[in-house]
mmCIF file of C-alpha atoms and ligand atoms in Angstrom:
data_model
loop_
_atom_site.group_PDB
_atom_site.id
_atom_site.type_symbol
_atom_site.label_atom_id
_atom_site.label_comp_id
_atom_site.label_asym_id
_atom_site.label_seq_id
_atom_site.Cartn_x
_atom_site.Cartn_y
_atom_site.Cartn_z
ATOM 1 C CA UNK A 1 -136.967 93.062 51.963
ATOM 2 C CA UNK A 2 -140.572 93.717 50.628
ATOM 3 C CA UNK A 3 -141.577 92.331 53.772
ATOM 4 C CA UNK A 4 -140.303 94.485 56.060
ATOM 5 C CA UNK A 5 -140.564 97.781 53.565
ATOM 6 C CA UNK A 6 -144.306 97.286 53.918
ATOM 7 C CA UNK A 7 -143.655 96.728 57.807
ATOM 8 C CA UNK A 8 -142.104 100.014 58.088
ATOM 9 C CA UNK A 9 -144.820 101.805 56.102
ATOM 10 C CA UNK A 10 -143.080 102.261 52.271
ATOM 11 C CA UNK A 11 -145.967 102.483 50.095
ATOM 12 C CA UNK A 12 -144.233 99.925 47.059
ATOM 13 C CA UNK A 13 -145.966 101.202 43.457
ATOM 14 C CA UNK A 14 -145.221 98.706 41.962
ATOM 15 C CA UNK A 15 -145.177 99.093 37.454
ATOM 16 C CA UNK A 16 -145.212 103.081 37.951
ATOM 17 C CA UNK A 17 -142.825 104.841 36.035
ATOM 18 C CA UNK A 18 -141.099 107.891 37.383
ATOM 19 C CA UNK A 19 -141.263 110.638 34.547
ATOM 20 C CA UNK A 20 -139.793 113.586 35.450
ATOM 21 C CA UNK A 21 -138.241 115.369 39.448
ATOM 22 C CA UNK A 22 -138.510 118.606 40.600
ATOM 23 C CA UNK A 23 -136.813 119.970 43.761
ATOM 24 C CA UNK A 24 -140.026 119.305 45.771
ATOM 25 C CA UNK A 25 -141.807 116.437 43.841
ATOM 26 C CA UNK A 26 -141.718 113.479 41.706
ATOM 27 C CA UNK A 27 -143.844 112.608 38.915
ATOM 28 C CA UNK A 28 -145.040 108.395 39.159
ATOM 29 C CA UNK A 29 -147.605 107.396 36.377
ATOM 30 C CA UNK A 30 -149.354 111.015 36.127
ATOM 31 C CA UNK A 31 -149.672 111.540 39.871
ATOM 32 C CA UNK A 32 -147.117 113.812 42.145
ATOM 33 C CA UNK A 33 -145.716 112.905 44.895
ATOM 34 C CA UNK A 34 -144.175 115.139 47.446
ATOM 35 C CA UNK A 35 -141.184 114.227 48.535
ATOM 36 C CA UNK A 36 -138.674 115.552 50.681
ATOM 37 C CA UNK A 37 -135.207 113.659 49.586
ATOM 38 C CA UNK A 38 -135.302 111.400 45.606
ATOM 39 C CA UNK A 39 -133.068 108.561 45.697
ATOM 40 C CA UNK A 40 -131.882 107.358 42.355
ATOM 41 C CA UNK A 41 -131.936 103.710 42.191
ATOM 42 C CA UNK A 42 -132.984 103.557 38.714
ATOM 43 C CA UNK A 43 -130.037 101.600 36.976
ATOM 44 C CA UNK A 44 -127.215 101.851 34.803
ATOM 45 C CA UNK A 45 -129.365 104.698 32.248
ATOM 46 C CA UNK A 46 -130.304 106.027 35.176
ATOM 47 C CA UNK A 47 -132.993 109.178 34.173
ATOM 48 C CA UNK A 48 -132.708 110.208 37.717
ATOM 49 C CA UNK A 49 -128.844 110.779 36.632
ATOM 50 C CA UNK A 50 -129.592 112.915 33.625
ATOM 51 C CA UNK A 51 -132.567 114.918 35.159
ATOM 52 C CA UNK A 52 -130.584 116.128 38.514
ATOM 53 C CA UNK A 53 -127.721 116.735 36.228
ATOM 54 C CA UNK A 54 -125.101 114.177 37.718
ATOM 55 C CA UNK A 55 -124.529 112.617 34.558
ATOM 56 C CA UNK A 56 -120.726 113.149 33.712
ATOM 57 C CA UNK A 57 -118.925 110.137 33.939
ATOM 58 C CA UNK A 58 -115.669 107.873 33.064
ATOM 59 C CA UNK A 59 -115.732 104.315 32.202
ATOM 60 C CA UNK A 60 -113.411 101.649 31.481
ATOM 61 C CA UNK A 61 -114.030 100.051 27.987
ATOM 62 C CA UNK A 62 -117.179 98.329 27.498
ATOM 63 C CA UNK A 63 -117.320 94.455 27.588
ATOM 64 C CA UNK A 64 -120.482 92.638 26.596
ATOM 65 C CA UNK A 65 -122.199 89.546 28.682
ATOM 66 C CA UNK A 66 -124.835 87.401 27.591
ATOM 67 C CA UNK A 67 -126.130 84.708 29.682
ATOM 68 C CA UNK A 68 -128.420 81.569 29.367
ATOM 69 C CA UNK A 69 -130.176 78.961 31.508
ATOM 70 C CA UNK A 70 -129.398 75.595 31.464
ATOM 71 C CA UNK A 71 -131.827 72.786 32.876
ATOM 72 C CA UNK A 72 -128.673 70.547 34.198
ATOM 73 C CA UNK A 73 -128.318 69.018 37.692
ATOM 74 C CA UNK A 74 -125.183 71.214 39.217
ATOM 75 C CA UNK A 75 -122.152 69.825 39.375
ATOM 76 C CA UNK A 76 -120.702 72.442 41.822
ATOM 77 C CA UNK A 77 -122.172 74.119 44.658
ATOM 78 C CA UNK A 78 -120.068 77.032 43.628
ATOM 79 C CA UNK A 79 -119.659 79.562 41.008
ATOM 80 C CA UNK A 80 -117.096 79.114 38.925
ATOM 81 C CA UNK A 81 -114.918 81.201 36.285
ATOM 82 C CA UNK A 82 -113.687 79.784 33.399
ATOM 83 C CA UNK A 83 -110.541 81.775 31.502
ATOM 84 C CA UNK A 84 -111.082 81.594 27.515
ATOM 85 C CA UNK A 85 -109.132 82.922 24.960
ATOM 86 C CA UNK A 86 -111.074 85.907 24.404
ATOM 87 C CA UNK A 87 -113.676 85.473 27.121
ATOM 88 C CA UNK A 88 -114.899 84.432 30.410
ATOM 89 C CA UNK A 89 -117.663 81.800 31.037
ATOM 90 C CA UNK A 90 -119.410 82.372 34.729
ATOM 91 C CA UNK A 91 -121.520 79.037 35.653
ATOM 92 C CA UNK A 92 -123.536 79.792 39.083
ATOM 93 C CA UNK A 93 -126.212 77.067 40.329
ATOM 94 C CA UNK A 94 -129.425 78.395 40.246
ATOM 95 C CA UNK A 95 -131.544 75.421 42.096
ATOM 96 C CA UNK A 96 -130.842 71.336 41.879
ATOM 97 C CA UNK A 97 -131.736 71.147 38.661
ATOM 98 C CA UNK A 98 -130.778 74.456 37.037
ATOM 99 C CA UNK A 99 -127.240 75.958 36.395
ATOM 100 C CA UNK A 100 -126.980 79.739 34.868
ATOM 101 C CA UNK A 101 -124.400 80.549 31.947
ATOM 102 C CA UNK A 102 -123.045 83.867 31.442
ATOM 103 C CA UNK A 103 -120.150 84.571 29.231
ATOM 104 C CA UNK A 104 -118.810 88.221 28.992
ATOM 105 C CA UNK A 105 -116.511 89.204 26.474
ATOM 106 C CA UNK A 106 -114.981 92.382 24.520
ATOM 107 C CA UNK A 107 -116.770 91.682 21.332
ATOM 108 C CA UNK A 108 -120.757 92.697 20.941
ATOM 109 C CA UNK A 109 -121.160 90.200 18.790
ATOM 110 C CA UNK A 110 -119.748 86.853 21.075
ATOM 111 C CA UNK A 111 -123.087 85.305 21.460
ATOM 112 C CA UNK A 112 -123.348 82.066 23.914
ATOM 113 C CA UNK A 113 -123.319 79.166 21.240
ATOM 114 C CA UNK A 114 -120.106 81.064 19.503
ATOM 115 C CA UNK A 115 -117.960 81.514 22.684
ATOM 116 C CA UNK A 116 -119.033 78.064 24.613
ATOM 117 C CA UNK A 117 -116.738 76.337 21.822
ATOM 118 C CA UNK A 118 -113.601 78.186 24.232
ATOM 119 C CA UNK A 119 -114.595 75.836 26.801
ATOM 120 C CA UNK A 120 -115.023 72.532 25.977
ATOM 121 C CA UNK A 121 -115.076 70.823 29.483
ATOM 122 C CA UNK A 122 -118.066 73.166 30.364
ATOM 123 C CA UNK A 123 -119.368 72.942 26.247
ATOM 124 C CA UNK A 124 -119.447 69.031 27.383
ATOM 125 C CA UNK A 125 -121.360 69.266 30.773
ATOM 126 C CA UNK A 126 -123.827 71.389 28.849
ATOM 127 C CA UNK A 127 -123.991 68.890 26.033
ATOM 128 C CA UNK A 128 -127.789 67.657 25.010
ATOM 129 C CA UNK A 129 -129.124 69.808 28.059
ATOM 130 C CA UNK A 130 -132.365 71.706 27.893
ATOM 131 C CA UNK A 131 -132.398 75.716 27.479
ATOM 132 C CA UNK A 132 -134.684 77.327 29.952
ATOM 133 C CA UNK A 133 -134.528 80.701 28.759
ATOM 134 C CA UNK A 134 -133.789 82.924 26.382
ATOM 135 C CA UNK A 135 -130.231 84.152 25.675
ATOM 136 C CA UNK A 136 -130.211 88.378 27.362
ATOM 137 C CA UNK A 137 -127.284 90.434 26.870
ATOM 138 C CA UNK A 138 -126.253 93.529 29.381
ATOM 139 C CA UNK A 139 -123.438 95.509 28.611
ATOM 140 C CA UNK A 140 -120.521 95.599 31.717
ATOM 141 C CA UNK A 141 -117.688 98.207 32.637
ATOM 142 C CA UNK A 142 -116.526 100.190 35.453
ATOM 143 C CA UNK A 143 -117.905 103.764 35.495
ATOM 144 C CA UNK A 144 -117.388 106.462 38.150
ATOM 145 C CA UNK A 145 -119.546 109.308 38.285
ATOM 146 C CA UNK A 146 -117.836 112.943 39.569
ATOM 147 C CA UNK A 147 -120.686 113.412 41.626
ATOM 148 C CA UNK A 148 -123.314 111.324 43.033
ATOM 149 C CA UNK A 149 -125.706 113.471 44.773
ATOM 150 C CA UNK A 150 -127.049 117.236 44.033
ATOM 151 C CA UNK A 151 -129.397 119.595 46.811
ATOM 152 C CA UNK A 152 -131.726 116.508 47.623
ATOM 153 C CA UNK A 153 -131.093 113.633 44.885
ATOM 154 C CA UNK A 154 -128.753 111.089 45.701
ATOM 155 C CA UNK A 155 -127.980 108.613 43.504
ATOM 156 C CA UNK A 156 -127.334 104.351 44.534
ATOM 157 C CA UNK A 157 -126.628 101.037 43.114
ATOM 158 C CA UNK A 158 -126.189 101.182 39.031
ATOM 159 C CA UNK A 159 -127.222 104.317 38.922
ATOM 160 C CA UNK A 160 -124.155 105.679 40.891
ATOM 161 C CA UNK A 161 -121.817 104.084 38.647
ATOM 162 C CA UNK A 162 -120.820 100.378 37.993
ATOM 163 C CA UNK A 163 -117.761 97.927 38.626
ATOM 164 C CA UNK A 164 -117.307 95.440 36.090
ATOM 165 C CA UNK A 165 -119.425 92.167 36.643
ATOM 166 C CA UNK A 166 -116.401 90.212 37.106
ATOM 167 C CA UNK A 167 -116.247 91.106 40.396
ATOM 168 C CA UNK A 168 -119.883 89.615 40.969
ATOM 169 C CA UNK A 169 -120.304 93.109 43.609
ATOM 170 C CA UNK A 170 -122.961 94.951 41.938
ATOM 171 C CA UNK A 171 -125.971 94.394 44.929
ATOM 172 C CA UNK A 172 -123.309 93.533 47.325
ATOM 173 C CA UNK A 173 -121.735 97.744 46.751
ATOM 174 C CA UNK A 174 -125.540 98.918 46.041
ATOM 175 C CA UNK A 175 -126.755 97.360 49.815
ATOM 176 C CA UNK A 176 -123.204 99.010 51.208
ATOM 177 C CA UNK A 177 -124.252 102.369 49.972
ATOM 178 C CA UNK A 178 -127.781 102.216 50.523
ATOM 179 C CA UNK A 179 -126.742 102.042 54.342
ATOM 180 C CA UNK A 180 -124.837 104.892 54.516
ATOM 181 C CA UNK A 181 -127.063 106.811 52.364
ATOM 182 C CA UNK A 182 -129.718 105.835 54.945
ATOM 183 C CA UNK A 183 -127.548 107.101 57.969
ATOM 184 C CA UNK A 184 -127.300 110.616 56.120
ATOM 185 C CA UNK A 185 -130.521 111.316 55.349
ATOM 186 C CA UNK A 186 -131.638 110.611 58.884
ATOM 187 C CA UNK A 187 -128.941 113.391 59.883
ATOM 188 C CA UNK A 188 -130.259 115.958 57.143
ATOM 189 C CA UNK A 189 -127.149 116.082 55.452
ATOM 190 C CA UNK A 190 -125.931 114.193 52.404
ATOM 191 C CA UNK A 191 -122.597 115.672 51.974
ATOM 192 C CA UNK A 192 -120.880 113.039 53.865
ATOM 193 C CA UNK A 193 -122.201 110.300 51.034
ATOM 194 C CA UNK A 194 -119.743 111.244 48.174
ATOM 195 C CA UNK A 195 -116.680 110.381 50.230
ATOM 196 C CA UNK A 196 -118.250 107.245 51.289
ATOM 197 C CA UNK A 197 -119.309 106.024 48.159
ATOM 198 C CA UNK A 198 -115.937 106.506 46.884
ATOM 199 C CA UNK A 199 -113.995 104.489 49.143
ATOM 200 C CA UNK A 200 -116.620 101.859 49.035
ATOM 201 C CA UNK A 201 -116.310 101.391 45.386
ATOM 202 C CA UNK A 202 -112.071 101.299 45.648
ATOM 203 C CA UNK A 203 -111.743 98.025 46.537
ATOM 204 C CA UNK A 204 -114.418 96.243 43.936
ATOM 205 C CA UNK A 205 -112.734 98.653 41.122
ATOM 206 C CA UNK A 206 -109.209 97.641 42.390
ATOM 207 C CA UNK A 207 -110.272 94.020 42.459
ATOM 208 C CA UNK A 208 -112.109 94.756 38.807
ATOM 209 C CA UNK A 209 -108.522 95.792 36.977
ATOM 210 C CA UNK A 210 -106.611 92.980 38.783
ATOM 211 C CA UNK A 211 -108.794 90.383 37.428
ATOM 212 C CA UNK A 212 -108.894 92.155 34.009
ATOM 213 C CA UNK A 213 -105.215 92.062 33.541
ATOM 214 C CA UNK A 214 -105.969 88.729 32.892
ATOM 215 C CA UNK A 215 -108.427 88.870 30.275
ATOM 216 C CA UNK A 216 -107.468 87.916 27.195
ATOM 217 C CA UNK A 217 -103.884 86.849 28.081
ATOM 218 C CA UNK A 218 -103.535 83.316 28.127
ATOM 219 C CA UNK A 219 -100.054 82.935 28.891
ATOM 220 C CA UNK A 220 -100.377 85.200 31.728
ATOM 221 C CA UNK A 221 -103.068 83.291 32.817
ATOM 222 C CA UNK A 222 -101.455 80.007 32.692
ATOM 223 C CA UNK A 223 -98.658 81.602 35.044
ATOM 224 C CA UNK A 224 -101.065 83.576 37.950
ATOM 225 C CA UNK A 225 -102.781 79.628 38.221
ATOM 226 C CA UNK A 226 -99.173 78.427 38.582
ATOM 227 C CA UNK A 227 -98.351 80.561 40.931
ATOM 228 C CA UNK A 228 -101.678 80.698 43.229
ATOM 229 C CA UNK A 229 -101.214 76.369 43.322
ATOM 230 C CA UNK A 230 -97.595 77.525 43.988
ATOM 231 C CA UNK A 231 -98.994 79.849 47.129
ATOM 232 C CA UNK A 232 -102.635 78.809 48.002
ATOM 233 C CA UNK A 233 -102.114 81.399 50.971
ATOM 234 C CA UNK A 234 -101.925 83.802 48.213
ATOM 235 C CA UNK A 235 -104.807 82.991 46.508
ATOM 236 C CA UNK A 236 -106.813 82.568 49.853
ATOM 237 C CA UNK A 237 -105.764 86.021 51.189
ATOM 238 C CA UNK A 238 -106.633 87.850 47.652
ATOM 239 C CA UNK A 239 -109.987 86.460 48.409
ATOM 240 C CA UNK A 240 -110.420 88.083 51.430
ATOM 241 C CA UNK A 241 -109.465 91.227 49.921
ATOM 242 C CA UNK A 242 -112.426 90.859 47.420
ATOM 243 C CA UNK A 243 -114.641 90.060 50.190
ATOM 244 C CA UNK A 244 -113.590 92.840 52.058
ATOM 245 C CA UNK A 245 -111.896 91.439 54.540
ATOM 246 C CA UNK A 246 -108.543 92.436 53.555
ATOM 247 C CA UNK A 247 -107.815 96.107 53.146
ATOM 248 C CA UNK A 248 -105.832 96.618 50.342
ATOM 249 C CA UNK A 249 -102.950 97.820 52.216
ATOM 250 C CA UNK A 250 -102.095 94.170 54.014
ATOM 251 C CA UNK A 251 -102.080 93.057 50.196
ATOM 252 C CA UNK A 252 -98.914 95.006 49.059
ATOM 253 C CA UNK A 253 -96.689 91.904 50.215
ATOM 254 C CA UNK A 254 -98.590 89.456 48.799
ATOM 255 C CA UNK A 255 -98.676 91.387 45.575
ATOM 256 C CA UNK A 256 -94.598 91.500 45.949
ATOM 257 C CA UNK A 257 -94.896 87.431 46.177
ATOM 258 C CA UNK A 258 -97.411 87.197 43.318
ATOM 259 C CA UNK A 259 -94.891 89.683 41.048
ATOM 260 C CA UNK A 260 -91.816 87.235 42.138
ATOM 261 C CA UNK A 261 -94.091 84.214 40.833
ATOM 262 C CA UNK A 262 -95.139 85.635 38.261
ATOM 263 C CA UNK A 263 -91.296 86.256 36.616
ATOM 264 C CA UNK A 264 -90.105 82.610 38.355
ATOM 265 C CA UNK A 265 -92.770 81.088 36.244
HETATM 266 C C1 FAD B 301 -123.427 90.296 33.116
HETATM 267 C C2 FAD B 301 -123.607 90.829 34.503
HETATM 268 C C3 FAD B 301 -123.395 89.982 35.583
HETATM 269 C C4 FAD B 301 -123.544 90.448 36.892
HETATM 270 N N1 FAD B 301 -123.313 89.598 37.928
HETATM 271 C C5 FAD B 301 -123.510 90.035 39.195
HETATM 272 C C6 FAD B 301 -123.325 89.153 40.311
HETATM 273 O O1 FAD B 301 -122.959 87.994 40.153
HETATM 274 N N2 FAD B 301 -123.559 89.652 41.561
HETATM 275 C C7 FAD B 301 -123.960 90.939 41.763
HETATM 276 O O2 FAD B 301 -124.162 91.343 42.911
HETATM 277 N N3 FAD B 301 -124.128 91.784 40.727
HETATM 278 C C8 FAD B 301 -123.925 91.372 39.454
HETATM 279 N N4 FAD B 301 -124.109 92.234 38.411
HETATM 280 C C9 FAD B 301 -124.477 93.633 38.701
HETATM 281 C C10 FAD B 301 -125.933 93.751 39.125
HETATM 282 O O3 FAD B 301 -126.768 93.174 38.146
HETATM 283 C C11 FAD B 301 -126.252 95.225 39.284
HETATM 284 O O4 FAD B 301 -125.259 95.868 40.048
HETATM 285 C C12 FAD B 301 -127.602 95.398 39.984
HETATM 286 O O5 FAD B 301 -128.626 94.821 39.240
HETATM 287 C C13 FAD B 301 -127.871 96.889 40.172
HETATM 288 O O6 FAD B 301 -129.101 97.041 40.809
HETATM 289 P P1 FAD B 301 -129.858 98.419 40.694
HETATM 290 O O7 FAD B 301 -131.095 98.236 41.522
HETATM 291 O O8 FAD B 301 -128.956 99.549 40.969
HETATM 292 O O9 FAD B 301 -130.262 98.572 39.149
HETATM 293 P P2 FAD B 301 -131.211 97.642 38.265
HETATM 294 O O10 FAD B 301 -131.105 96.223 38.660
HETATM 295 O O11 FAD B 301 -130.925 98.017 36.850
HETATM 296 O O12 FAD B 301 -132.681 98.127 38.664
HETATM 297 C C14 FAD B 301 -133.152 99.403 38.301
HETATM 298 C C15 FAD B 301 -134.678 99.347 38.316
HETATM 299 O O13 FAD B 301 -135.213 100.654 38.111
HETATM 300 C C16 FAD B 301 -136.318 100.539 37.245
HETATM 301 N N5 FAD B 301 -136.502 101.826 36.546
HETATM 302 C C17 FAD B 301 -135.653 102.424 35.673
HETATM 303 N N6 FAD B 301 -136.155 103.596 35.265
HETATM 304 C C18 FAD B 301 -137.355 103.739 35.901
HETATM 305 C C19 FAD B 301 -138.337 104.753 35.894
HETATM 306 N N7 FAD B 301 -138.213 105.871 35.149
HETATM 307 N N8 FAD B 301 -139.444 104.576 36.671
HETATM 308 C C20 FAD B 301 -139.598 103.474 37.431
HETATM 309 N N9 FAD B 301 -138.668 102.479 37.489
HETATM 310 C C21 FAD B 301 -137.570 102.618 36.732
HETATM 311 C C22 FAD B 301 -135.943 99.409 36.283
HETATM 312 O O14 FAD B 301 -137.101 98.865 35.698
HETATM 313 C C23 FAD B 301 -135.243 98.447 37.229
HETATM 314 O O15 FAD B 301 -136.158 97.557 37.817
HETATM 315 C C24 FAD B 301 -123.926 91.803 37.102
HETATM 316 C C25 FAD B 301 -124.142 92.669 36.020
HETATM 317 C C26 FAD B 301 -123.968 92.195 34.725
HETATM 318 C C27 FAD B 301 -124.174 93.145 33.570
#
């Protein structure tokens, strides 16, 4: 991506610090630079956000991740999602010899060491491997912003508003809407964007509650696993959905045959 950015002529600063907008210019590290549209792809405390006065906002409630790397030979070339009790432990392979740990939770204070002890298969794996880095935390909920763009600011990625990292979506939505963002600034007219953006952040958010109903429901999630061995058509069609290949609509059956399974259980 750098690569071709500098191909097409984007000057990258990289280290400057945007400090303030104004309808014409933006401030980077004491200089100004002219500009003509601002994009906002600044994160989830977004100052873009507050400055063009796009800041008001729903979210979900907050859940809390922390994650930690693990110098262990993979023992899957997938990502995985382990249920807990109270949390959920992601493992993704980083490299051959490296495996990432993240466990997100509803409590601020579930650090790594304390919720690894709801998994013991993975607590085993993990057992007398070396930590290669430092335990960070980021906090993770679904937000939607009323508006996300305002005369020439538009806002993208985190900055926009957020889907819950369960849904692993975050660059995946932020590349989605830098497209059509692109596609309306080349026809001088952002309007079209916040309808866009909406609908492209239905189906992670949709996909974000289904998977939440789960959390911290053991029973319940004893029965969906039941029910998805029960119907591995099921289970392969829901993750089409996520992927997007699915519209939500086609799912409506399947969610009648899920529902059934669910009370046969
Ligand atoms: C626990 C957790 C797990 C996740 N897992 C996944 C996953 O598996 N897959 C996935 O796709 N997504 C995942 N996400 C979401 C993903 O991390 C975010 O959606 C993504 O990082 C958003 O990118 P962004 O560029 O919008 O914002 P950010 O990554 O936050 O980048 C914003 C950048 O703007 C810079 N910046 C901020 N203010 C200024 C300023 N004033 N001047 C100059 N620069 C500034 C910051 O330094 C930063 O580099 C996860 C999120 C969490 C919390």
């Amino acid at each position: 991506m750098v690569e071709r950015a500098t191909e097409m002529g984007v000057d990258l600063l990289w280290g400057a610090v945007v400090t303030g907008i104004s309808e014409t210019a933006v401030q980077v590290s004491g200089r100004t630079v002219r500009t003509k549209w601002i994009v906002g792809a600044d994160g989830v405390n977004s100052r873009v956000r507050a400055w063009a006065k796009l800041q008001a906002h729903s979210h979900s409630r907050l859940r809390y991740a922390f994650r930690r790397h693990y110098r262990v030979r993979p023992w899957s070339s997938r990502m995985e999602i382990h249920w807990g009790k109270s949390s959920q432990a992601y493992t993704s392979p980083v490299n051959d010899a490296e495996v990432c740990i993240a466990v997100a939770s509803r409590d601020p204070a579930l650090r790594l060491d304390n919720a690894l002890e709801e998994f013991p298969e993975l607590n085993r794996r993990l057992q007398g491997a070396e930590i290669s880095s430092t335990e960070r935390g980021a906090v993770s909920a679904n937000r939607k912003l009323k508006r996300v763009w305002r005369n020439n600011v538009a806002l993208i990625g985190d900055a926009s508003g957020t889907v819950d990292a369960i849904t692993g979506e975050g660059l995946g939505l932020a590349f989605h809407q830098a497209l059509i963002l692109a596609e309306c600034m080349k026809a001088g007219d952002l309007r079209p964007y916040q309808a866009a953006h909406r609908k492209l952040a239905l189906r992670p958010s949709l996909m974000a509650r289904l998977m939440l109903t789960l959390d911290r429901r053991p029973a319940l999630q004893r029965r969906t696993l039941q029910v998805f061995r029960r119907h591995p058509q099921l289970f392969e069609r829901l993750l089409a959905l996520h992927v997007g290949e699915l519209s939500p609509y086609d799912l409506a059956r399947d969610g009648v045959t899920l529902g059934w399974g669910l009370l046969r259980a």
